[in-house]
């Protein structure tokens, strides 16, 4: 048995090789620390304090805790928890909130550090974390408001800002709360609310469910060997159409990279828990199979069942942004080819959205071999079309020139990405409803777009298998790699519309312009030998 302290109380657990995270969540029912990638140890969602220092619990064997003191987000001293929750809410620094408790534990540990904070300390501390939604700037703002020397007070009561919920639905597609309870780890995620004692269903190596009485037993029986980062080159599988084009762009598969892996649970005769408890996962969970699986298994077993995907399952089985090839002539006519893989949903419906932003483009859906793709992912198809047509008249403009995009829903954004300066964003989204929430989503859209253009992609082998299976292989930008972003919101008199998708498209276009219109994304990861990027770099034609 291992004896240690959790949140000030003594605990004793069996030494069965479990991680600290599994003991906290499964045995002690403390679910504020999240499992975003275990056993990869790469996302930071499971961060707790061990003897006052932050540590990722998913790769910490519980046997190392003997005689030590563990603090989870539930055990933060009340004034500390309140201070950080209010700061995060006031700055819109938490959206889905899955990453947030871990980040709060990391930042709150800085409060007790001796000596003054250096300007880069917060971004450096955040290197241990990934956040997909917020784009870091709002988190840095919240951190500075607590840790900065002046410590400006944050307004209490900001959780109840009128309009915040409505704006969040417009931007994220489903209801999303960002109140104090979310910041501190109580957002109601599916696997946090599962009943104690429920059976656990994981996915075996052959794709079939493995059901067991506990998570530890299901893990043992699924006997999966965790995948790693391969270092393999990215492929751009969709060929360009023949022709003499003014501008071309090819992309590869991109992971939506929502931090909360798909999860659901169900009792016999009940309704399965939604994997979308607090946010839309950028469209990546629209067709998640886990609610149906949990319901079927609960009926078959006559007991409550939790159905869970690991990070690796999400990468192998979840939908990706489809790879595309866009070719445009100087008059705006051309073709966008969108890759459809086996298991993808209906991609033909993308034609309407593409026509709204680039009426001169013909849409072709072409078969490719690879992981499933989906039309539900953020602006799939129309954003690529909008990017190419938006910069068509700017090919001779210098880096940092602003680019403007109007989304099919009416939201409009103008973005400039100077090579060394802050990203400047102007957004028009009708009635603002809540500026903190709108700004937060715009910051997240900038971060996602910059990563997409510069660094994000999934290596897929010629047989269509995803090779890079860890969350750090996707190329998500860290806090230190993300430039400062300034958002100006232009209030409108019309009804509120989504603004962040236009920001996403305009940022991608502006970043591409600044990158020199490199014809394959991501621009800063080397393509395979023989691809356009590798060749053109070698020839000195590209930076
Ligand atoms: S769950 Fe521990 S680092 Fe991701
Ligand atoms: S708020 Fe960070 S991943 Fe959603």
Coordinates of C-alpha atoms and ligand atoms in Angstrom, one line a residue:
X1 CA 0.0 0.0 0.0
X2 CA 1.1 3.6 -0.6
X3 CA 0.3 6.3 1.9
X4 CA 0.3 9.9 1.0
X5 CA -1.8 13.1 1.4
X6 CA -4.3 14.5 -1.0
X7 CA -5.7 17.9 -0.5
X8 CA -4.7 17.7 3.2
X9 CA -6.3 14.3 3.9
X10 CA -4.4 11.1 4.3
X11 CA -5.0 8.4 1.7
X12 CA -3.8 4.8 1.2
X13 CA -4.0 3.1 -2.1
X14 CA -2.8 -0.2 -3.5
X15 CA 0.5 -0.2 -5.3
X16 CA -0.7 -1.7 -8.6
X17 CA 1.4 0.3 -11.0
X18 CA -1.3 3.0 -11.5
X19 CA -0.5 6.5 -12.4
X20 CA -1.3 9.3 -10.0
X21 CA -3.9 10.6 -12.4
X22 CA -5.8 7.3 -12.5
X23 CA -5.8 7.1 -8.7
X24 CA -7.1 10.6 -8.4
X25 CA -9.8 10.3 -11.0
X26 CA -10.8 6.6 -10.6
X27 CA -10.2 5.8 -7.0
X28 CA -10.6 9.1 -5.2
X29 CA -13.3 10.5 -7.5
X30 CA -11.3 13.8 -7.9
X31 CA -12.0 14.7 -11.5
X32 CA -10.9 18.3 -11.9
X33 CA -7.5 17.1 -13.2
X34 CA -8.2 16.0 -16.8
X35 CA -6.9 13.2 -19.0
X36 CA -6.2 14.8 -22.4
X37 CA -3.5 12.5 -23.6
X38 CA -2.4 9.9 -21.1
X39 CA 0.0 8.1 -21.1
X40 CA 1.7 10.6 -23.5
X41 CA 2.3 13.3 -20.8
X42 CA 2.2 16.1 -23.4
X43 CA -0.9 18.2 -22.9
X44 CA -0.6 19.4 -19.3
X45 CA -4.4 18.9 -18.6
X46 CA -3.6 16.6 -15.6
X47 CA -1.3 19.0 -13.8
X48 CA -1.5 18.9 -10.0
X49 CA 0.9 19.9 -7.3
X50 CA 3.3 17.5 -5.6
X51 CA 4.7 19.1 -2.4
X52 CA 3.7 22.4 -3.9
X53 CA 5.4 22.0 -7.3
X54 CA 3.4 21.4 -10.6
X55 CA 3.7 17.9 -12.1
X56 CA 1.8 16.1 -14.8
X57 CA 0.0 13.3 -13.0
X58 CA -0.6 10.9 -16.0
X59 CA 3.1 10.0 -16.2
X60 CA 3.7 10.0 -12.4
X61 CA 3.6 6.5 -10.9
X62 CA 1.5 6.7 -7.7
X63 CA 4.2 4.7 -5.9
X64 CA 6.4 7.8 -6.1
X65 CA 3.9 9.7 -3.9
X66 CA 4.7 7.7 -0.7
X67 CA 4.9 10.3 2.1
X68 CA 4.3 13.2 -0.2
X69 CA 1.5 15.8 -0.4
X70 CA -0.6 16.2 -3.5
X71 CA -2.9 19.1 -4.3
X72 CA -5.5 18.9 -7.0
X73 CA -7.6 21.8 -8.3
X74 CA -10.3 20.8 -5.8
X75 CA -7.7 21.4 -3.0
X76 CA -6.5 24.9 -4.0
X77 CA -6.9 27.3 -1.1
X78 CA -10.2 29.2 -1.6
X79 CA -8.7 32.7 -2.1
X80 CA -6.2 31.3 -4.7
X81 CA -8.9 29.4 -6.6
X82 CA -11.2 32.5 -6.6
X83 CA -8.5 34.8 -7.7
X84 CA -7.6 32.7 -10.7
X85 CA -11.1 31.8 -11.6
X86 CA -12.2 35.4 -11.6
X87 CA -9.1 36.4 -13.7
X88 CA -9.8 33.7 -16.3
X89 CA -13.5 34.5 -16.5
X90 CA -12.8 38.3 -16.8
X91 CA -10.3 37.8 -19.6
X92 CA -12.2 35.0 -21.5
X93 CA -9.2 32.8 -20.9
X94 CA -11.2 29.6 -20.7
X95 CA -13.5 28.3 -23.4
X96 CA -14.1 24.6 -23.4
X97 CA -12.1 24.6 -20.1
X98 CA -10.6 21.1 -20.5
X99 CA -7.1 22.5 -20.4
X100 CA -7.8 25.2 -17.9
X101 CA -7.5 23.5 -14.4
X102 CA -4.1 22.2 -15.3
X103 CA -3.0 25.6 -16.5
X104 CA -4.3 27.2 -13.4
X105 CA -2.3 24.8 -11.2
X106 CA 0.8 25.7 -13.2
X107 CA 0.3 29.4 -13.0
X108 CA -0.9 29.5 -9.4
X109 CA 2.4 27.8 -8.5
X110 CA 4.2 30.8 -9.8
X111 CA 2.6 33.0 -7.1
X112 CA 4.8 31.4 -4.4
X113 CA 8.0 31.7 -6.4
X114 CA 10.8 33.9 -4.8
X115 CA 12.0 36.9 -6.7
X116 CA 10.3 39.0 -9.4
X117 CA 8.8 37.4 -12.5
X118 CA 10.7 37.9 -15.8
X119 CA 8.5 38.9 -18.8
X120 CA 8.9 35.5 -20.4
X121 CA 8.3 33.4 -17.3
X122 CA 4.5 32.9 -17.9
X123 CA 4.9 31.8 -21.5
X124 CA 7.8 29.5 -20.5
X125 CA 5.7 27.9 -17.7
X126 CA 3.0 27.4 -20.3
X127 CA 5.3 25.3 -22.5
X128 CA 4.2 22.3 -20.6
X129 CA 0.6 22.9 -21.8
X130 CA -1.5 22.9 -24.9
X131 CA -4.8 24.8 -25.3
X132 CA -6.7 24.5 -28.6
X133 CA -9.4 27.1 -27.9
X134 CA -8.1 30.3 -26.5
X135 CA -4.9 31.1 -28.5
X136 CA -3.0 32.0 -25.3
X137 CA -3.3 35.7 -25.4
X138 CA -6.3 35.8 -23.0
X139 CA -4.5 33.3 -20.7
X140 CA -1.4 35.5 -20.6
X141 CA -3.6 38.5 -19.9
X142 CA -5.3 36.6 -17.0
X143 CA -1.9 35.5 -15.7
X144 CA -0.5 39.0 -15.8
X145 CA -3.6 40.4 -14.0
X146 CA -2.9 38.1 -11.1
X147 CA 0.9 37.9 -11.2
X148 CA 1.8 41.4 -12.5
X149 CA 3.2 43.9 -10.0
X150 CA 0.2 46.1 -10.0
X151 CA -2.3 43.2 -9.6
X152 CA -5.3 45.1 -11.0
X153 CA -8.4 43.8 -9.4
X154 CA -10.7 41.9 -11.7
X155 CA -14.4 42.6 -11.6
X156 CA -16.3 40.1 -9.6
X157 CA -19.5 38.7 -11.1
X158 CA -18.2 38.6 -14.6
X159 CA -19.4 35.0 -14.9
X160 CA -22.9 36.3 -15.4
X161 CA -22.2 38.8 -18.3
X162 CA -25.4 39.1 -20.3
X163 CA -24.8 38.0 -23.9
X164 CA -21.7 35.9 -23.1
X165 CA -23.6 32.6 -23.5
X166 CA -25.3 33.7 -26.8
X167 CA -22.0 34.9 -28.3
X168 CA -20.3 31.6 -27.3
X169 CA -23.0 29.5 -29.1
X170 CA -22.6 31.7 -32.2
X171 CA -18.8 31.2 -32.2
X172 CA -18.5 27.6 -31.0
X173 CA -21.6 26.1 -32.5
X174 CA -22.9 24.6 -29.2
X175 CA -23.5 25.9 -25.7
X176 CA -20.4 26.8 -23.8
X177 CA -20.1 28.2 -20.3
X178 CA -16.9 29.8 -19.1
X179 CA -17.8 30.5 -15.5
X180 CA -15.6 29.9 -12.4
X181 CA -16.8 26.3 -12.2
X182 CA -15.3 25.6 -15.6
X183 CA -12.0 27.2 -14.8
X184 CA -11.7 25.1 -11.7
X185 CA -12.5 21.8 -13.5
X186 CA -16.2 21.4 -13.1
X187 CA -17.5 21.9 -16.6
X188 CA -19.5 18.7 -16.7
X189 CA -17.4 16.8 -19.2
X190 CA -18.9 13.4 -20.0
X191 CA -16.4 11.3 -18.2
X192 CA -16.3 13.6 -15.2
X193 CA -20.0 12.9 -14.5
X194 CA -19.9 9.1 -15.1
X195 CA -21.3 7.1 -12.1
X196 CA -18.7 5.4 -9.9
X197 CA -18.6 1.7 -10.6
X198 CA -19.7 1.9 -14.2
X199 CA -18.1 -0.6 -16.6
X200 CA -15.4 0.9 -18.9
X201 CA -15.2 0.3 -22.6
X202 CA -12.0 1.1 -24.4
X203 CA -11.0 0.4 -28.0
X204 CA -8.8 -2.6 -28.7
X205 CA -6.1 -2.7 -31.3
X206 CA -8.5 -4.2 -33.9
X207 CA -11.1 -1.4 -33.3
X208 CA -13.5 -3.5 -31.3
X209 CA -14.6 -2.5 -27.8
X210 CA -12.9 -4.0 -24.7
X211 CA -15.2 -3.9 -21.7
X212 CA -14.0 -4.3 -18.1
X213 CA -14.9 -3.5 -14.5
X214 CA -12.3 -0.7 -14.2
X215 CA -10.3 1.6 -16.4
X216 CA -7.1 -0.2 -15.2
X217 CA -8.5 -3.6 -16.2
X218 CA -9.8 -2.3 -19.6
X219 CA -6.3 -0.9 -20.3
X220 CA -4.7 -4.2 -19.5
X221 CA -7.1 -6.1 -21.6
X222 CA -6.9 -3.8 -24.6
X223 CA -3.2 -4.4 -24.5
X224 CA -2.4 -1.5 -26.8
X225 CA 1.1 -0.4 -27.5
X226 CA 0.9 3.4 -27.5
X227 CA 2.0 5.0 -30.8
X228 CA 4.6 7.7 -31.0
X229 CA 5.7 10.6 -33.1
X230 CA 7.1 9.2 -36.3
X231 CA 9.0 12.2 -37.8
X232 CA 7.7 11.1 -41.2
X233 CA 7.3 13.7 -43.8
X234 CA 3.8 15.1 -44.6
X235 CA 2.1 14.2 -47.9
X236 CA -0.2 16.4 -49.9
X237 CA -2.4 13.7 -51.5
X238 CA -4.8 15.8 -53.7
X239 CA -3.3 16.6 -57.1
X240 CA -3.6 20.0 -58.6
X241 CA -5.7 20.2 -61.8
X242 CA -3.7 20.7 -65.0
X243 CA -3.6 24.3 -66.2
X244 CA -1.8 27.6 -66.1
X245 CA -2.7 29.0 -62.7
X246 CA -2.0 32.4 -61.0
X247 CA -2.1 30.8 -57.6
X248 CA -2.2 27.3 -56.2
X249 CA -2.4 25.8 -52.7
X250 CA -2.3 22.3 -51.4
X251 CA -3.0 21.2 -47.8
X252 CA -2.7 17.9 -45.9
X253 CA -4.8 16.2 -43.3
X254 CA -5.1 18.4 -40.1
X255 CA -6.2 17.1 -36.7
X256 CA -9.0 19.2 -35.1
X257 CA -7.0 18.7 -31.9
X258 CA -9.8 19.4 -29.4
X259 CA -8.3 18.7 -26.0
X260 CA -11.1 16.6 -24.5
X261 CA -10.9 13.1 -26.1
X262 CA -14.3 11.7 -27.1
X263 CA -16.2 10.2 -24.2
X264 CA -19.7 9.2 -23.2
X265 CA -21.5 7.0 -20.7
X266 CA -25.0 5.5 -20.5
X267 CA -27.3 3.6 -18.1
X268 CA -29.6 0.9 -19.4
X269 CA -32.7 2.6 -20.8
X270 CA -31.0 6.0 -20.4
X271 CA -29.7 8.7 -22.8
X272 CA -26.0 8.7 -23.4
X273 CA -23.9 11.6 -22.1
X274 CA -22.9 14.0 -24.8
X275 CA -19.2 14.3 -25.7
X276 CA -20.0 18.0 -26.3
X277 CA -20.6 19.0 -22.7
X278 CA -18.9 22.4 -23.0
X279 CA -18.1 23.4 -26.5
X280 CA -18.2 22.3 -30.1
X281 CA -14.8 20.7 -30.7
X282 CA -14.6 22.7 -33.9
X283 CA -17.1 20.2 -35.5
X284 CA -14.9 17.2 -34.7
X285 CA -17.4 15.4 -32.5
X286 CA -20.6 15.8 -34.5
X287 CA -20.6 12.1 -35.5
X288 CA -18.7 10.7 -32.5
X289 CA -19.6 7.0 -32.3
X290 CA -19.2 6.9 -28.5
X291 CA -22.7 7.8 -27.4
X292 CA -24.2 5.0 -29.5
X293 CA -21.6 2.6 -28.3
X294 CA -22.2 3.5 -24.6
X295 CA -25.9 3.0 -25.1
X296 CA -25.6 -0.4 -26.9
X297 CA -23.1 -1.7 -24.4
X298 CA -25.3 -0.5 -21.4
X299 CA -28.3 -2.4 -22.9
X300 CA -26.3 -5.5 -23.6
X301 CA -24.6 -5.6 -20.2
X302 CA -27.6 -4.3 -18.1
X303 CA -25.2 -1.8 -16.4
X304 CA -23.9 1.7 -16.8
X305 CA -21.0 1.8 -19.2
X306 CA -18.4 4.5 -19.9
X307 CA -17.1 4.6 -23.4
X308 CA -13.7 6.3 -23.8
X309 CA -11.2 7.1 -26.5
X310 CA -7.6 7.7 -25.7
X311 CA -5.7 10.5 -27.5
X312 CA -4.4 7.9 -29.9
X313 CA -7.9 6.6 -30.7
X314 CA -8.9 10.2 -31.5
X315 CA -6.0 10.6 -33.9
X316 CA -6.6 7.2 -35.6
X317 CA -10.4 7.3 -35.8
X318 CA -11.6 10.9 -35.5
X319 CA -12.3 13.1 -38.6
X320 CA -9.6 15.3 -40.0
X321 CA -9.8 18.5 -41.9
X322 CA -9.8 17.3 -45.5
X323 CA -6.7 17.8 -47.6
X324 CA -7.4 20.1 -50.6
X325 CA -5.8 21.4 -53.8
X326 CA -6.9 24.8 -55.0
X327 CA -5.9 26.3 -58.4
X328 CA -7.1 29.8 -59.4
X329 CA -6.5 31.8 -62.6
X330 CA -6.1 35.6 -62.5
X331 CA -9.8 36.2 -63.2
X332 CA -10.8 34.1 -60.1
X333 CA -11.9 31.1 -62.0
X334 CA -10.5 27.7 -61.1
X335 CA -11.0 24.5 -59.1
X336 CA -11.0 23.4 -55.5
X337 CA -10.5 19.6 -55.1
X338 CA -11.4 18.2 -51.7
X339 CA -10.1 14.9 -50.5
X340 CA -12.6 12.3 -49.4
X341 CA -11.4 9.2 -47.6
X342 CA -13.4 6.0 -46.7
X343 CA -15.6 6.8 -43.7
X344 CA -15.8 10.5 -44.5
X345 CA -19.3 12.1 -44.3
X346 CA -21.0 13.9 -47.1
X347 CA -18.4 16.4 -48.5
X348 CA -20.5 17.4 -51.6
X349 CA -22.5 19.8 -49.4
X350 CA -19.4 22.0 -49.1
X351 CA -20.2 23.3 -52.6
X352 CA -22.7 25.8 -51.4
X353 CA -20.3 27.4 -48.9
X354 CA -17.5 27.5 -51.4
X355 CA -19.9 29.2 -53.9
X356 CA -20.7 31.9 -51.4
X357 CA -17.1 33.0 -51.0
X358 CA -15.6 32.0 -54.4
X359 CA -18.3 31.8 -57.1
X360 CA -15.7 31.2 -59.8
X361 CA -14.4 28.0 -58.2
X362 CA -15.6 24.5 -59.3
X363 CA -15.8 22.0 -56.5
X364 CA -14.6 18.5 -57.0
X365 CA -14.6 15.8 -54.3
X366 CA -11.8 13.3 -55.1
X367 CA -11.1 10.0 -53.4
X368 CA -7.8 9.7 -51.4
X369 CA -6.5 7.1 -49.0
X370 CA -6.2 8.2 -45.4
X371 CA -8.0 8.9 -42.2
X372 CA -11.7 10.0 -42.3
X373 CA -12.4 13.6 -43.3
X374 CA -15.4 15.7 -42.5
X375 CA -17.3 18.7 -43.9
X376 CA -18.2 19.7 -40.3
X377 CA -14.8 20.8 -39.3
X378 CA -14.4 24.6 -39.0
X379 CA -15.0 26.2 -42.3
X380 CA -13.8 23.1 -44.2
X381 CA -13.5 23.9 -47.9
X382 CA -14.9 27.4 -48.0
X383 CA -12.0 28.8 -45.9
X384 CA -9.4 27.4 -48.3
X385 CA -11.4 28.8 -51.2
X386 CA -11.7 32.2 -49.5
X387 CA -8.0 32.3 -48.6
X388 CA -6.8 31.8 -52.2
X389 CA -9.3 34.2 -53.7
X390 CA -8.7 36.8 -51.0
X391 CA -4.9 37.0 -51.7
X392 CA -5.3 36.7 -55.5
X393 CA -5.1 40.4 -56.0
X394 CA -2.4 40.8 -53.4
X395 CA 0.3 38.5 -54.7
X396 CA 2.7 41.4 -55.1
X397 CA 1.7 43.0 -51.8
X398 CA 4.4 42.8 -49.2
X399 CA 4.4 40.7 -46.0
X400 CA 2.1 42.2 -43.4
X401 CA -0.5 43.5 -45.9
X402 CA -4.0 43.2 -44.4
X403 CA -6.4 40.7 -45.9
X404 CA -10.2 40.8 -45.6
X405 CA -12.6 38.0 -45.7
X406 CA -16.4 37.9 -45.4
X407 CA -17.7 34.5 -44.2
X408 CA -20.8 32.9 -45.8
X409 CA -22.7 33.7 -42.5
X410 CA -21.9 37.5 -42.9
X411 CA -19.1 37.9 -40.3
X412 CA -16.3 40.0 -41.7
X413 CA -12.6 40.2 -40.6
X414 CA -9.5 42.1 -41.7
X415 CA -6.2 40.7 -40.5
X416 CA -2.6 41.7 -40.9
X417 CA 0.3 39.4 -39.9
X418 CA 3.5 41.5 -40.0
X419 CA 6.6 39.3 -39.8
X420 CA 7.8 40.8 -36.6
X421 CA 4.9 42.7 -35.2
X422 CA 1.7 41.8 -33.5
X423 CA -1.2 40.3 -35.5
X424 CA -3.8 43.0 -36.0
X425 CA -7.4 41.9 -36.2
X426 CA -10.5 43.9 -37.0
X427 CA -13.8 42.1 -36.8
X428 CA -17.4 42.9 -37.6
X429 CA -19.9 40.4 -36.2
X430 CA -23.1 42.4 -35.9
X431 CA -24.4 42.9 -32.3
X432 CA -21.3 42.3 -30.2
X433 CA -23.3 40.7 -27.3
X434 CA -20.2 40.3 -25.1
X435 CA -16.8 41.7 -26.2
X436 CA -14.8 39.5 -23.8
X437 CA -16.3 36.3 -25.4
X438 CA -16.0 37.6 -28.9
X439 CA -12.4 38.6 -28.4
X440 CA -11.6 35.3 -26.8
X441 CA -12.9 33.4 -29.9
X442 CA -11.1 35.7 -32.3
X443 CA -7.8 35.1 -30.4
X444 CA -8.4 31.3 -30.6
X445 CA -9.2 31.6 -34.4
X446 CA -5.9 33.5 -35.0
X447 CA -3.9 30.8 -33.1
X448 CA -5.6 28.0 -35.0
X449 CA -5.1 29.6 -38.3
X450 CA -1.4 30.5 -37.7
X451 CA -0.7 26.8 -36.7
X452 CA -2.6 25.5 -39.7
X453 CA -0.6 27.6 -42.2
X454 CA 2.8 27.2 -40.5
X455 CA 3.1 24.0 -38.6
X456 CA 0.1 21.7 -38.4
X457 CA -0.4 18.5 -40.3
X458 CA -0.6 14.7 -39.8
X459 CA 1.8 12.3 -41.4
X460 CA -0.1 9.6 -43.2
X461 CA 1.5 6.6 -44.9
X462 CA 0.7 5.5 -48.5
X463 CA -1.7 2.9 -47.2
X464 CA -3.6 5.7 -45.4
X465 CA -2.6 5.0 -41.8
X466 CA -1.9 8.0 -39.5
X467 CA 1.7 7.8 -38.3
X468 CA 1.9 10.6 -35.8
X469 CA -0.1 9.6 -32.8
X470 CA 0.9 12.0 -30.0
X471 CA -0.7 15.3 -29.3
X472 CA 2.6 17.2 -29.7
X473 CA 3.1 15.8 -33.3
X474 CA 0.1 17.8 -34.6
X475 CA 2.1 21.0 -34.7
X476 CA -0.1 23.1 -32.4
X477 CA 1.6 26.4 -31.6
X478 CA 2.8 26.9 -28.0
X479 CA 2.3 30.0 -26.0
X480 CA 5.9 31.1 -26.8
X481 CA 5.5 30.5 -30.6
X482 CA 2.3 32.6 -30.8
X483 CA 2.7 36.3 -31.5
X484 CA 0.9 39.0 -29.7
X485 CA -2.6 39.5 -31.1
X486 CA -4.6 42.8 -31.0
X487 CA -8.3 42.5 -31.7
X488 CA -10.5 45.5 -32.5
X489 CA -14.2 44.8 -32.4
X490 CA -16.5 47.0 -34.6
X491 CA -20.0 47.0 -33.1
X492 CA -22.7 46.6 -35.7
X493 CA -26.4 47.4 -35.6
X494 CA -27.5 44.1 -37.3
X495 CA -28.1 40.8 -35.6
X496 CA -25.1 39.0 -34.1
X497 CA -23.3 36.6 -36.4
X498 CA -20.3 34.4 -36.1
X499 CA -17.1 36.5 -36.3
X500 CA -14.3 34.1 -35.5
X501 CA -14.6 32.0 -38.6
X502 CA -14.0 35.1 -40.7
X503 CA -11.0 35.8 -38.5
X504 CA -9.8 32.3 -39.0
X505 CA -10.0 32.6 -42.8
X506 CA -8.5 36.2 -42.9
X507 CA -5.6 35.2 -40.6
X508 CA -4.8 32.1 -42.7
X509 CA -4.7 34.3 -45.8
X510 CA -2.7 37.1 -44.1
X511 CA -0.2 34.6 -42.7
X512 CA 0.2 32.9 -46.0
X513 CA 0.9 36.2 -47.7
X514 CA 3.6 36.9 -45.1
X515 CA 5.0 33.4 -45.6
X516 CA 5.5 34.2 -49.3
X517 CA 2.6 32.2 -50.6
X518 CA 4.4 28.9 -50.3
X519 CA 2.3 26.6 -52.3
X520 CA 1.9 23.8 -49.7
X521 CA 0.8 24.1 -46.0
X522 CA 2.2 23.8 -43.5
X523 CA 4.9 26.2 -44.7
X524 CA 7.4 25.6 -41.9
X525 CA 7.5 21.8 -41.9
X526 CA 9.6 20.2 -44.5
X527 CA 7.7 18.4 -47.2
X528 CA 8.8 15.0 -48.6
X529 CA 11.5 15.0 -51.2
X530 CA 9.9 15.7 -54.6
X531 CA 7.1 17.8 -53.1
X532 CA 6.8 21.4 -54.2
X533 CA 7.9 22.8 -50.9
X534 CA 11.1 20.7 -50.6
X535 CA 12.0 21.4 -54.2
X536 CA 11.4 25.1 -54.1
X537 CA 13.3 25.5 -50.9
X538 CA 16.2 23.6 -52.3
X539 CA 16.2 25.8 -55.4
X540 CA 16.3 28.9 -53.2
X541 CA 13.0 30.0 -54.6
X542 CA 11.3 29.9 -51.2
X543 CA 12.4 31.2 -47.8
Ligands
LIG1 S1 -3.1 13.9 -19.7 FE1 -1.2 14.2 -18.6 S2 -0.1 15.5 -19.9 FE2 -1.9 15.0 -21.0
LIG2 S1 -10.0 26.2 -23.3 FE1 -8.0 25.3 -23.6 S2 -8.5 23.6 -24.9 FE2 -10.4 24.5 -24.6

